[in-house]
Amino acid sequence: MARARRNFSITALPGFASIAVLTFVLLYVPIATLVVFSFNEAASMSRWQGFSLQWYQAAFDNSQVREVSIRALWLAVTASAIATFAATLAALATTRTPKFPGQTMIYALVNQPLMVPEVVTGTALLIFFAGIKMQTGYTGMGYLVAAHSAFCIPFAYLPIRARLQTMDLTLERAAADLYANHFQTFRYVTLPLLLPGVLAGFMLGFVISLDTVVITEFVKSAGQDTLATYMLGQIRRTVTPEMNAIATLFLLLSAVVVVLFFILSRKRP
Amino acid sequence: MADTTGRAASATNEIEIKRLSKVFWQGDAAFRALDEVTIGIRSGEFFTLLGPSGCGKTTLLRLIAGFEQPSAGEVIINGRQVAGLGPNARPVNTVFQNYALFPHMTVADNIGFGLRMLGKSAAVVRETTGRMLELVRMEAMAARKPSEISGGQQQRVALARALAPQPRVLLLDEPLSALDLKLRKEMQSELKRLQTETGITFVFVTHDQHEALTMSDRIAVMSGGRILQSGSPADIYNHPAERFVADFIGDTNFLDVEIVAVNGRAADVRLPGGGTRRASLPEGLSPSAGTNVTIVIRPEHASITDEAADFEGTVEDAVFFGTDTHVHLRLPGESRFTLRRQNTGAGAVALPEGSRVGVRVAEGGIQVLRN
Ligand SMILES: Nc1ncnc2c1ncn2[C@@H]1O[C@H](COP(=O)(O)OP(=O)(O)OP(=O)(O)O)[C@@H](O)[C@H]1O
Ligand SMILES: [Mg+2]
């Protein structure tokens, strides 16, 4: 008894195993079902009739799916790149400069999308962009790019900042001591060491942009559906395994990116 | 600050530091890490900053290197005011305490970094890097990453990297403190060799008195953000001007005595036995006869004698140390005194506890302290 108490372990609590199993079932059974039925021969979501790739074929043949997929990927790459760039600058400013007034404020501002509900941000953007649309008449992808970029910044910022904080400051001092100017110090010392953090930030931003429905729904103009909003629209009408196939591919892409993210953020400087 | 031409008064000093202060603010509380430090470091010398932890050694180096800006005072390097110049604009390189090698570059790329930043051609970089690798005997490791070499080797690479751009001054912040004793001894002579070979001015930081005494041309002893005394190792050791300096370097006997007479830089003091002896006065101190001062006598400057003893003491114990024996004495008035006897032969006289012995201090072995 005494021994058990000394080596307290949460796994020893009664019911731990059943709760754990239940959690995993709730998390993964729906996903597993989705994946399995994407390979179903029939159009049914409840009856398995045999293996087939026909729904993948259908998805690839669907020009609308192709169009929204390309748009979503393009948007995710662009927005995440912009967000990563801005997040890198913000992280440098909040870790590499002496404390300045308003630093905490900037930290809060950068992380605003994490704290404000998406519907609020979405509504605000809708109203704000509507004004600009009225004034300029511009209805292109710029609004979505801007909205996604802003939304992705905190997700890119956090891993980059974490990386910078663990980096030895004397390395940058040493570079300056060896006649490197600010830019050279950044280019040859800080950036190479920061790169895993930057890539991790980019990937996180990429996944977030690919995934976000609410912001996109509020901001997009006609004909600017992304994969996420397109699927939402389809599912409202009829559910076919074609959606399963798209979702499975989507899942695969996210999984690959997330795994890469973990590998990169684990790598120590 | 009166120096408007940008030229230093003394041409032989590589570095001139004038009334340099550095204040750190912690909220509203000010902390004086450096307090009006004034010192000249001569061209081509091995200059050591010696002092206990927290006395401001690193802070002084950082101000010279340009990583921090002074709160007051000035730094002049090679006759030029360097106020406002960043580290990359100063002809000074640093060997960091933790080496700070770039982990993503090879040994060779680390060494060549400074030259590349100076815009030297690839040929010059390659040639100099090769020479530096040879100088620190690391040719075989050129292609390795810093994580793939030992601590002592990293130390040598850090040294080569700092030497490669041929700075006028090399700043070394406790570069040997992370090494084990054997390696440290090796690197001490290696450093000395490099300094003589290159002729570069070395400013070396340590809190190890032996390291300071054996390697330096001159030493500055620091405490609490001030330089208490500077001079050659022998000068500092034999003529400490302050209690802290005497205490920090070597073993010391302190005795409170009375001044009998003063003539010039010397004074006659009355020793515990009643006799008077000649003592050296520290710079800037001229006490009048009758005042009480503290004197310093190094243990090896005193010997046991049968005739002409300066004072007598009672043996408390004698500790055998191989090459010498430390004899602990009690003097009249309850003060203690330690002397060191060279063990020259097997027939040394035994000193039983409680026996009374006479002590004679060698000529020039008495130094008056300022405080
Ligand atoms: N950035 C800073 N902010 C506040 N105080 C500081 C700062 N840097 C140094 N100090 C203080 O200044 C004093 C001198 O520090 P410094 O690093 O120069 O000591 P040091 O002589 O190099 O000591 P050590 O032998 O331990 O390296 C210390 O008391 C330290 O706490
Ligand atoms: Mg230090």
XYZ file of C-alpha atoms and ligand atoms in Angstrom:
672
model
C 0.000 0.000 0.000
C 2.632 2.455 1.141
C 4.653 1.566 -1.890
C 1.743 2.152 -4.236
C 1.119 5.543 -2.717
C 4.729 6.579 -3.074
C 4.805 5.668 -6.729
C 1.491 7.268 -7.515
C 0.450 6.626 -11.055
C -2.716 7.800 -12.728
C -2.947 4.526 -14.613
C -3.566 2.752 -11.296
C -6.832 4.620 -10.678
C -9.967 2.481 -11.007
C -11.673 3.006 -14.334
C -8.609 4.486 -15.984
C -8.447 1.831 -18.650
C -12.147 1.985 -19.528
C -12.138 5.784 -19.746
C -9.051 5.696 -21.913
C -10.576 3.147 -24.222
C -13.846 5.084 -24.423
C -11.963 8.279 -25.279
C -10.045 6.620 -28.074
C -13.229 5.008 -29.380
C -15.000 8.375 -29.464
C -12.010 10.021 -31.113
C -11.122 7.472 -33.700
C -14.085 5.255 -34.515
C -15.888 7.999 -36.477
C -12.716 8.740 -38.389
C -12.077 5.062 -39.013
C -15.659 4.641 -40.239
C -15.238 7.586 -42.558
C -12.051 6.129 -44.005
C -13.459 2.621 -44.340
C -16.629 3.738 -46.130
C -14.646 5.841 -48.560
C -13.618 2.490 -50.031
C -17.179 1.081 -50.088
C -18.536 -0.056 -53.396
C -22.082 1.001 -52.580
C -23.283 4.519 -51.936
C -24.401 3.480 -48.509
C -22.920 4.751 -45.262
C -24.067 1.795 -43.225
C -23.702 -1.305 -45.396
C -20.340 -2.611 -46.605
C -20.550 -4.084 -50.087
C -16.978 -4.536 -51.126
C -13.777 -2.664 -51.817
C -13.671 -0.050 -54.531
C -11.766 3.093 -55.442
C -14.692 4.470 -57.407
C -15.366 7.357 -54.982
C -11.780 8.511 -55.257
C -12.162 8.301 -59.018
C -15.359 10.332 -58.752
C -13.676 12.948 -56.597
C -10.763 13.292 -59.012
C -13.148 13.528 -61.963
C -15.239 16.203 -60.271
C -13.941 19.454 -61.663
C -15.514 21.404 -58.843
C -13.614 19.351 -56.265
C -10.404 19.908 -58.189
C -11.060 23.619 -58.330
C -11.808 24.078 -54.597
C -8.905 21.817 -53.628
C -6.441 23.837 -55.652
C -7.898 27.045 -54.250
C -7.666 25.745 -50.686
C -4.053 24.610 -51.126
C -3.040 27.815 -52.826
C -4.711 29.843 -50.095
C -3.132 27.758 -47.317
C 0.361 28.073 -48.768
C 0.060 31.800 -49.438
C -1.580 32.700 -46.136
C 0.734 30.510 -44.112
C 3.806 31.941 -45.838
C 2.681 35.495 -45.087
C 1.776 34.537 -41.517
C 5.118 32.798 -40.985
C 6.998 35.825 -42.245
C 5.071 38.167 -39.970
C 5.324 35.741 -37.046
C 9.093 35.456 -37.470
C 9.461 39.230 -37.294
C 7.142 39.387 -34.293
C 9.019 36.607 -32.516
C 12.363 38.320 -33.151
C 10.992 41.603 -31.844
C 9.599 40.033 -28.693
C 12.657 37.931 -27.860
C 15.653 39.793 -29.273
C 15.046 43.367 -28.191
C 15.301 44.804 -24.700
C 11.920 45.004 -23.002
C 10.015 47.930 -24.464
C 6.769 49.512 -23.327
C 3.812 47.742 -24.863
C 5.611 44.433 -25.373
C 2.962 42.471 -23.479
C 0.328 44.333 -25.476
C 1.951 43.222 -28.724
C 2.054 39.665 -27.448
C -1.681 39.843 -26.772
C -2.386 41.407 -30.167
C -0.412 38.770 -32.033
C -2.303 36.041 -30.244
C -5.690 37.709 -30.604
C -7.109 35.050 -32.973
C -6.510 32.433 -30.279
C -8.636 34.339 -27.800
C -11.463 35.893 -29.803
C -14.200 33.479 -30.994
C -13.992 32.840 -34.715
C -17.535 34.004 -35.369
C -16.675 37.374 -33.872
C -13.566 37.696 -36.030
C -15.575 36.478 -39.015
C -18.359 38.995 -38.490
C -15.892 41.811 -37.961
C -14.007 40.904 -41.132
C -17.269 40.611 -43.078
C -18.303 44.139 -42.126
C -14.819 45.573 -42.570
C -14.256 43.987 -45.981
C -17.762 44.927 -47.117
C -16.783 48.544 -46.643
C -13.634 48.106 -48.686
C -15.503 46.213 -51.403
C -17.979 49.102 -51.683
C -15.194 51.644 -51.948
C -12.888 49.811 -54.340
C -15.075 47.327 -56.121
C -12.354 44.689 -55.658
C -13.789 41.221 -54.988
C -10.742 38.973 -55.525
C -8.964 36.485 -53.290
C -7.164 39.285 -51.410
C -9.748 39.274 -48.642
C -9.399 35.565 -47.987
C -5.613 35.778 -48.093
C -5.623 38.660 -45.614
C -8.099 36.973 -43.278
C -6.314 33.619 -43.307
C -2.893 35.221 -42.868
C -3.987 37.135 -39.799
C -5.695 34.066 -38.415
C -2.598 31.887 -38.878
C -0.089 34.279 -37.303
C -0.353 33.056 -33.686
C -0.073 29.429 -34.767
C 3.131 30.217 -36.631
C 4.338 32.566 -33.903
C 4.287 30.102 -31.017
C 6.761 27.481 -32.318
C 9.074 30.167 -33.715
C 9.132 32.041 -30.445
C 9.702 28.840 -28.492
C 12.684 28.063 -30.684
C 14.145 31.550 -30.309
C 13.804 31.430 -26.547
C 15.835 28.261 -26.252
C 18.534 29.546 -28.598
C 21.812 30.609 -26.993
C 22.130 34.390 -27.288
C 25.919 34.239 -27.166
C 25.878 32.681 -30.640
C 24.516 35.911 -32.060
C 26.975 37.877 -29.935
C 29.782 35.738 -31.299
C 28.658 36.470 -34.854
C 28.588 40.207 -34.162
C 31.985 39.934 -32.519
C 33.265 38.301 -35.729
C 32.262 41.335 -37.802
C 28.814 40.192 -38.959
C 26.317 43.046 -39.234
C 22.717 42.619 -38.076
C 21.563 41.184 -41.362
C 24.503 38.783 -41.687
C 24.034 37.616 -38.116
C 20.423 36.831 -38.896
C 21.182 35.277 -42.265
C 24.094 33.040 -41.251
C 23.429 32.260 -37.584
C 19.906 33.005 -36.353
C 17.943 31.853 -39.402
C 19.690 28.491 -39.950
C 19.192 27.643 -36.296
C 15.634 28.960 -36.354
C 14.662 27.125 -39.530
C 13.051 24.075 -37.879
C 10.882 26.475 -35.877
C 9.989 28.468 -38.987
C 9.038 25.319 -40.903
C 7.022 24.051 -37.971
C 5.237 27.405 -37.803
C 4.555 27.293 -41.527
C 3.094 23.801 -41.348
C 0.882 24.591 -38.410
C -0.373 27.678 -40.233
C -0.936 25.594 -43.373
C -3.096 23.039 -41.570
C -5.055 25.740 -39.762
C -5.790 27.611 -42.993
C -6.811 24.413 -44.773
C -9.151 23.628 -41.935
C -10.842 26.891 -41.066
C -14.482 27.048 -42.142
C -15.998 29.870 -40.122
C -13.663 32.660 -41.239
C -13.785 31.519 -44.862
C -17.570 31.275 -44.837
C -17.874 34.866 -43.626
C -15.243 36.383 -45.873
C -15.509 34.564 -49.220
C -17.236 36.086 -52.212
C -19.228 34.062 -54.708
C -17.159 31.336 -56.365
C -14.463 31.418 -53.709
C -15.299 28.186 -51.941
C -12.412 26.337 -50.372
C -12.425 22.598 -49.913
C -13.714 23.003 -46.361
C -16.666 25.247 -47.225
C -17.420 23.207 -50.351
C -17.675 20.024 -48.314
C -19.862 21.732 -45.782
C -22.157 22.828 -48.617
C -22.278 19.335 -50.138
C -22.954 17.575 -46.880
C -25.942 19.815 -46.278
C -27.557 18.288 -49.371
C -26.590 14.650 -49.850
C -23.896 12.596 -48.256
C -22.061 10.375 -50.723
C -18.878 8.386 -50.128
C -17.238 10.854 -52.498
C -17.092 13.210 -49.482
C -15.514 10.392 -47.482
C -12.846 9.998 -50.113
C -12.057 13.728 -50.124
C -12.045 13.839 -46.330
C -9.719 10.838 -46.202
C -7.243 12.511 -48.535
C -7.578 15.672 -46.528
C -6.864 13.682 -43.373
C -3.834 12.077 -44.949
C -2.413 15.453 -45.927
C -2.966 16.865 -42.424
C -1.439 13.800 -40.836
C 1.688 14.064 -42.959
C 2.069 17.759 -42.157
C 1.463 17.233 -38.433
C 3.980 14.399 -38.267
C 6.532 16.593 -40.038
C 5.731 19.346 -37.573
C 6.477 17.084 -34.633
C 9.711 15.826 -36.120
C 10.870 19.378 -36.792
C 9.901 20.818 -33.447
C 11.567 17.945 -31.602
C 14.918 18.549 -33.268
C 17.018 20.491 -30.786
C 19.209 23.400 -31.803
C 35.585 63.155 -22.644
C 38.068 65.980 -23.049
C 39.603 63.929 -25.831
C 38.077 65.505 -28.921
C 40.668 64.449 -31.472
C 39.970 60.757 -30.932
C 43.635 60.050 -30.230
C 44.648 58.578 -26.897
C 47.166 60.327 -24.741
C 49.423 57.312 -24.495
C 50.430 55.648 -27.745
C 51.779 52.500 -26.090
C 48.448 51.554 -24.575
C 46.349 49.307 -26.780
C 43.290 49.846 -24.628
C 42.608 52.851 -22.480
C 39.736 52.689 -20.020
C 38.755 55.866 -18.255
C 36.356 56.146 -15.337
C 34.182 53.446 -16.827
C 30.952 52.662 -14.997
C 28.112 50.297 -15.722
C 24.849 50.471 -13.827
C 22.178 47.794 -14.175
C 18.632 48.709 -13.266
C 16.392 46.188 -11.621
C 13.132 48.039 -11.457
C 13.982 51.103 -9.418
C 17.080 49.654 -7.796
C 20.427 50.515 -9.356
C 23.280 48.026 -9.250
C 26.793 49.251 -9.953
C 28.531 46.361 -11.738
C 31.481 48.601 -12.649
C 32.488 51.608 -10.635
C 34.796 54.178 -12.232
C 37.323 51.719 -13.568
C 40.466 53.287 -15.000
C 43.181 51.132 -16.527
C 45.594 51.060 -19.442
C 46.344 47.804 -21.226
C 49.648 47.822 -23.089
C 50.167 46.696 -26.626
C 51.138 43.028 -26.901
C 50.850 42.150 -23.241
C 49.088 39.291 -21.513
C 46.783 41.199 -19.209
C 44.663 39.381 -16.650
C 41.527 40.498 -14.831
C 41.441 38.548 -11.594
C 38.626 38.624 -9.080
C 35.910 36.639 -7.362
C 32.593 35.739 -8.965
C 30.340 38.722 -9.567
C 33.058 41.374 -9.301
C 32.406 42.669 -12.826
C 35.041 40.942 -14.962
C 32.646 39.814 -17.664
C 30.908 43.174 -17.619
C 34.223 44.929 -18.270
C 35.005 42.566 -21.166
C 31.555 43.150 -22.649
C 32.038 46.878 -22.555
C 35.360 46.498 -24.345
C 33.856 44.122 -26.932
C 30.838 46.368 -27.451
C 28.070 43.978 -26.345
C 26.997 46.541 -23.760
C 27.183 50.310 -23.664
C 28.752 52.011 -20.639
C 26.702 54.121 -18.232
C 29.612 56.535 -17.950
C 33.258 56.789 -18.892
C 35.090 55.819 -22.039
C 36.831 52.986 -23.827
C 39.622 53.800 -26.263
C 41.005 51.029 -28.461
C 44.128 51.678 -30.490
C 43.689 55.395 -29.978
C 40.070 55.453 -31.128
C 36.995 56.274 -29.099
C 34.710 53.285 -29.566
C 31.601 54.706 -27.927
C 28.595 53.847 -30.098
C 30.496 51.323 -32.219
C 28.952 47.866 -32.311
C 30.993 44.713 -31.679
C 31.395 44.196 -35.428
C 33.142 47.556 -35.780
C 35.767 46.964 -33.087
C 39.174 45.394 -33.770
C 38.575 43.013 -30.886
C 37.563 39.351 -30.800
C 36.219 37.303 -27.938
C 36.673 33.747 -26.752
C 33.468 33.062 -24.874
C 33.264 31.147 -21.653
C 30.957 28.565 -23.239
C 32.876 28.852 -26.555
C 29.686 29.751 -28.494
C 30.735 27.786 -31.575
C 28.133 27.838 -34.347
C 26.567 24.366 -34.064
C 25.426 24.221 -37.681
C 28.864 24.909 -39.158
C 31.943 22.720 -39.409
C 35.092 23.499 -37.456
C 36.650 25.013 -40.578
C 33.581 27.164 -41.309
C 33.538 28.371 -37.724
C 37.155 29.460 -37.973
C 36.619 31.151 -41.335
C 33.464 32.994 -40.263
C 35.109 36.256 -39.229
C 37.149 36.452 -42.417
C 34.093 35.796 -44.573
C 32.190 38.552 -42.773
C 35.108 40.879 -43.452
C 34.628 40.096 -47.132
C 37.941 38.293 -47.647
C 38.296 36.214 -50.787
C 37.660 32.489 -50.663
C 41.368 31.830 -51.183
C 42.375 33.996 -48.234
C 39.715 32.379 -46.044
C 40.913 28.904 -46.979
C 44.564 29.733 -46.493
C 44.061 31.452 -43.113
C 41.700 28.746 -41.868
C 44.343 26.161 -42.717
C 46.993 28.117 -40.846
C 44.728 28.522 -37.811
C 43.843 24.820 -37.776
C 47.557 24.103 -37.746
C 48.206 26.652 -35.018
C 45.746 24.988 -32.650
C 46.562 21.479 -33.943
C 43.072 20.711 -35.186
C 43.820 19.929 -38.870
C 42.314 16.457 -38.567
C 38.973 17.763 -37.296
C 38.325 20.476 -39.883
C 35.206 18.827 -41.314
C 33.564 17.941 -38.014
C 30.715 19.757 -36.326
C 31.335 21.290 -32.882
C 29.131 18.619 -31.305
C 31.502 15.961 -32.617
C 34.651 17.166 -30.847
C 35.699 17.224 -27.184
C 35.526 20.187 -24.817
C 39.245 20.885 -25.052
C 39.064 20.745 -28.830
C 36.068 23.090 -28.865
C 38.112 25.444 -26.752
C 40.917 25.413 -29.293
C 38.494 25.987 -32.171
C 36.994 28.956 -30.319
C 40.502 30.317 -29.936
C 41.341 29.782 -33.590
C 38.066 31.386 -34.667
C 38.815 34.484 -32.610
C 42.430 34.673 -33.815
C 41.715 34.154 -37.517
C 40.711 37.764 -38.337
C 43.950 38.887 -36.626
C 42.370 41.241 -34.110
C 44.476 43.772 -32.252
C 43.063 42.485 -28.989
C 41.756 39.103 -27.907
C 39.317 39.002 -25.003
C 39.169 35.682 -23.174
C 36.419 35.155 -20.615
C 37.477 32.293 -18.326
C 38.243 30.169 -21.371
C 39.751 27.352 -19.330
C 37.212 27.050 -16.545
C 35.253 24.245 -18.210
C 38.318 22.036 -18.669
C 39.668 19.435 -16.277
C 42.901 20.115 -14.436
C 45.279 18.300 -16.773
C 43.797 19.827 -19.910
C 43.744 23.222 -18.234
C 47.485 23.065 -17.544
C 48.094 22.074 -21.157
C 45.947 24.899 -22.488
C 47.616 27.420 -20.193
C 50.984 26.900 -21.841
C 49.296 26.659 -25.237
C 47.619 30.033 -24.712
C 50.863 31.568 -23.585
C 52.603 30.161 -26.664
C 49.902 31.541 -28.970
C 50.103 34.927 -27.337
C 53.871 35.129 -27.757
C 53.704 33.807 -31.328
C 50.996 36.161 -32.522
C 51.966 39.196 -30.458
C 48.271 40.014 -30.013
C 47.222 41.778 -26.820
C 45.388 39.285 -24.598
C 42.865 40.386 -21.996
C 42.271 37.281 -19.961
C 39.618 36.821 -17.289
C 39.953 34.330 -14.486
C 39.131 33.835 -10.840
C 41.999 31.375 -10.460
C 44.978 33.082 -8.817
C 47.484 30.447 -9.961
C 46.383 30.831 -13.563
C 46.759 34.596 -13.216
C 50.170 34.456 -11.557
C 51.710 31.979 -13.987
C 50.418 33.361 -17.283
C 50.216 37.122 -17.016
C 52.509 39.993 -17.786
C 50.278 42.135 -15.642
C 47.299 41.485 -13.397
C 44.455 43.727 -12.299
C 42.695 42.527 -9.164
C 39.002 43.389 -9.123
C 36.423 43.418 -6.378
C 32.945 44.896 -6.212
C 33.186 46.561 -9.620
C 36.508 48.262 -8.913
C 40.109 47.601 -9.804
C 41.928 47.482 -6.471
C 45.446 47.077 -7.761
C 47.310 46.328 -10.949
C 50.872 45.307 -11.597
C 53.162 42.426 -12.453
C 52.407 39.081 -10.776
C 55.455 39.465 -8.509
C 54.451 43.007 -7.656
C 50.893 42.017 -6.770
C 52.052 39.026 -4.790
C 54.886 40.675 -2.890
C 53.408 44.126 -2.476
C 49.655 43.841 -2.089
C 48.270 47.260 -1.288
C 44.941 46.187 0.166
C 43.737 43.504 2.495
C 41.470 42.027 -0.175
C 44.329 41.660 -2.655
C 46.627 40.094 -0.076
C 43.903 37.726 1.012
C 42.746 36.770 -2.477
C 46.215 35.901 -3.761
C 48.284 33.391 -1.839
C 48.375 32.665 1.886
C 48.933 35.620 4.111
C 49.684 36.712 7.673
C 48.069 39.941 8.772
C 49.544 41.734 11.790
C 48.458 45.010 13.362
C 51.520 47.131 14.094
C 52.544 50.672 14.901
C 54.483 52.980 12.589
C 57.698 54.138 14.202
C 59.121 56.297 11.440
C 58.477 57.038 7.786
C 61.042 57.744 5.106
C 59.825 57.961 1.533
C 58.174 54.772 0.241
C 59.330 52.823 3.313
C 58.460 52.877 6.986
C 59.814 51.390 10.186
C 57.196 49.367 12.012
C 57.215 47.864 15.495
C 56.751 44.071 15.340
C 55.080 42.033 18.133
C 58.459 41.221 19.733
C 59.209 44.913 20.186
C 61.903 45.220 17.514
C 61.503 47.485 14.487
C 61.836 46.448 10.858
C 61.686 48.193 7.513
C 58.382 47.773 5.583
C 57.232 48.933 2.136
C 54.410 51.447 1.927
C 51.703 51.166 -0.722
C 51.392 53.892 -3.305
C 49.572 56.956 -2.045
C 49.892 56.132 1.640
C 52.150 58.167 3.926
C 51.120 57.573 7.516
C 52.602 59.561 10.344
C 54.615 57.976 13.120
C 52.481 56.540 15.874
C 49.557 55.451 13.713
C 48.470 51.831 13.612
C 48.491 49.950 10.315
C 48.089 46.373 9.116
C 51.071 44.630 7.582
C 51.297 41.537 5.434
C 53.961 38.860 5.729
C 53.877 35.915 3.314
C 54.441 32.532 5.058
C 57.508 31.758 2.950
C 59.099 35.126 3.774
C 59.438 34.134 7.431
C 61.774 31.524 8.882
C 62.554 29.965 12.227
C 65.775 31.208 13.727
C 67.821 30.958 16.934
C 69.400 34.384 16.751
C 68.195 37.881 15.827
C 64.534 36.882 15.948
C 61.995 39.594 15.094
C 59.433 38.018 17.387
C 58.709 34.753 19.156
C 55.796 32.381 18.944
C 54.480 29.133 20.356
C 54.111 26.188 17.974
C 50.483 25.052 17.646
C 51.153 22.450 15.011
C 53.311 21.690 12.014
C 51.687 20.218 8.903
C 53.861 18.297 6.494
C 53.144 19.103 2.809
C 55.938 17.185 1.084
C 58.027 19.978 -0.383
C 57.412 22.200 2.627
C 55.969 22.216 6.112
C 53.411 24.766 7.330
C 54.125 25.810 10.897
C 51.245 27.450 12.766
C 52.304 29.724 15.605
C 50.516 31.659 18.308
C 51.997 35.080 18.938
C 51.743 37.200 22.066
C 48.385 38.969 22.020
C 46.568 35.896 20.693
C 47.315 36.600 17.007
C 48.196 33.684 14.760
C 51.098 33.351 12.366
C 51.865 30.775 9.707
C 55.257 30.219 8.203
C 56.455 27.829 5.564
C 59.681 25.855 5.862
C 61.257 24.337 2.796
C 61.924 20.646 3.463
C 65.495 20.685 2.173
C 66.815 17.571 3.881
C 65.717 14.660 5.969
C 67.336 16.119 9.090
C 64.921 19.013 9.695
C 64.500 19.882 13.343
C 61.274 18.588 14.815
C 58.923 21.250 16.185
C 56.953 19.781 19.070
C 53.664 21.429 19.967
C 54.044 24.101 22.600
C 57.722 24.793 21.970
C 58.790 28.426 21.655
C 60.606 29.483 18.507
C 62.068 32.713 17.159
C 60.838 34.064 13.809
C 62.888 36.127 11.394
C 61.259 37.910 8.433
C 63.279 38.124 5.229
C 64.501 41.491 3.981
C 61.727 43.222 1.991
C 59.147 40.727 3.227
C 56.956 43.222 5.073
C 54.272 45.205 3.279
C 52.021 47.841 4.807
C 48.384 47.767 3.681
C 46.306 50.749 2.770
C 43.419 49.573 4.903
N 22.317 42.164 -17.447
C 22.476 42.306 -16.118
N 21.472 42.798 -15.354
C 21.628 42.952 -14.028
N 22.739 42.660 -13.349
C 23.771 42.169 -14.044
C 23.703 41.968 -15.452
N 24.885 41.465 -15.877
C 25.649 41.357 -14.766
N 24.992 41.789 -13.672
C 25.521 41.842 -12.302
O 26.745 42.515 -12.317
C 27.684 41.885 -11.477
C 28.937 41.570 -12.248
O 28.646 40.585 -13.185
P 29.783 39.921 -14.072
O 29.117 38.949 -14.977
O 30.581 40.993 -14.703
O 30.630 39.155 -12.984
P 31.956 38.280 -13.193
O 33.036 38.983 -12.473
O 32.157 37.992 -14.619
O 31.563 36.965 -12.397
P 31.852 35.430 -12.755
O 33.247 35.151 -12.305
O 30.848 34.716 -11.917
O 31.639 35.247 -14.221
C 27.005 40.644 -10.912
O 26.621 40.912 -9.588
C 25.819 40.439 -11.795
O 24.748 39.937 -11.055
Mg 32.008 36.213 -15.839
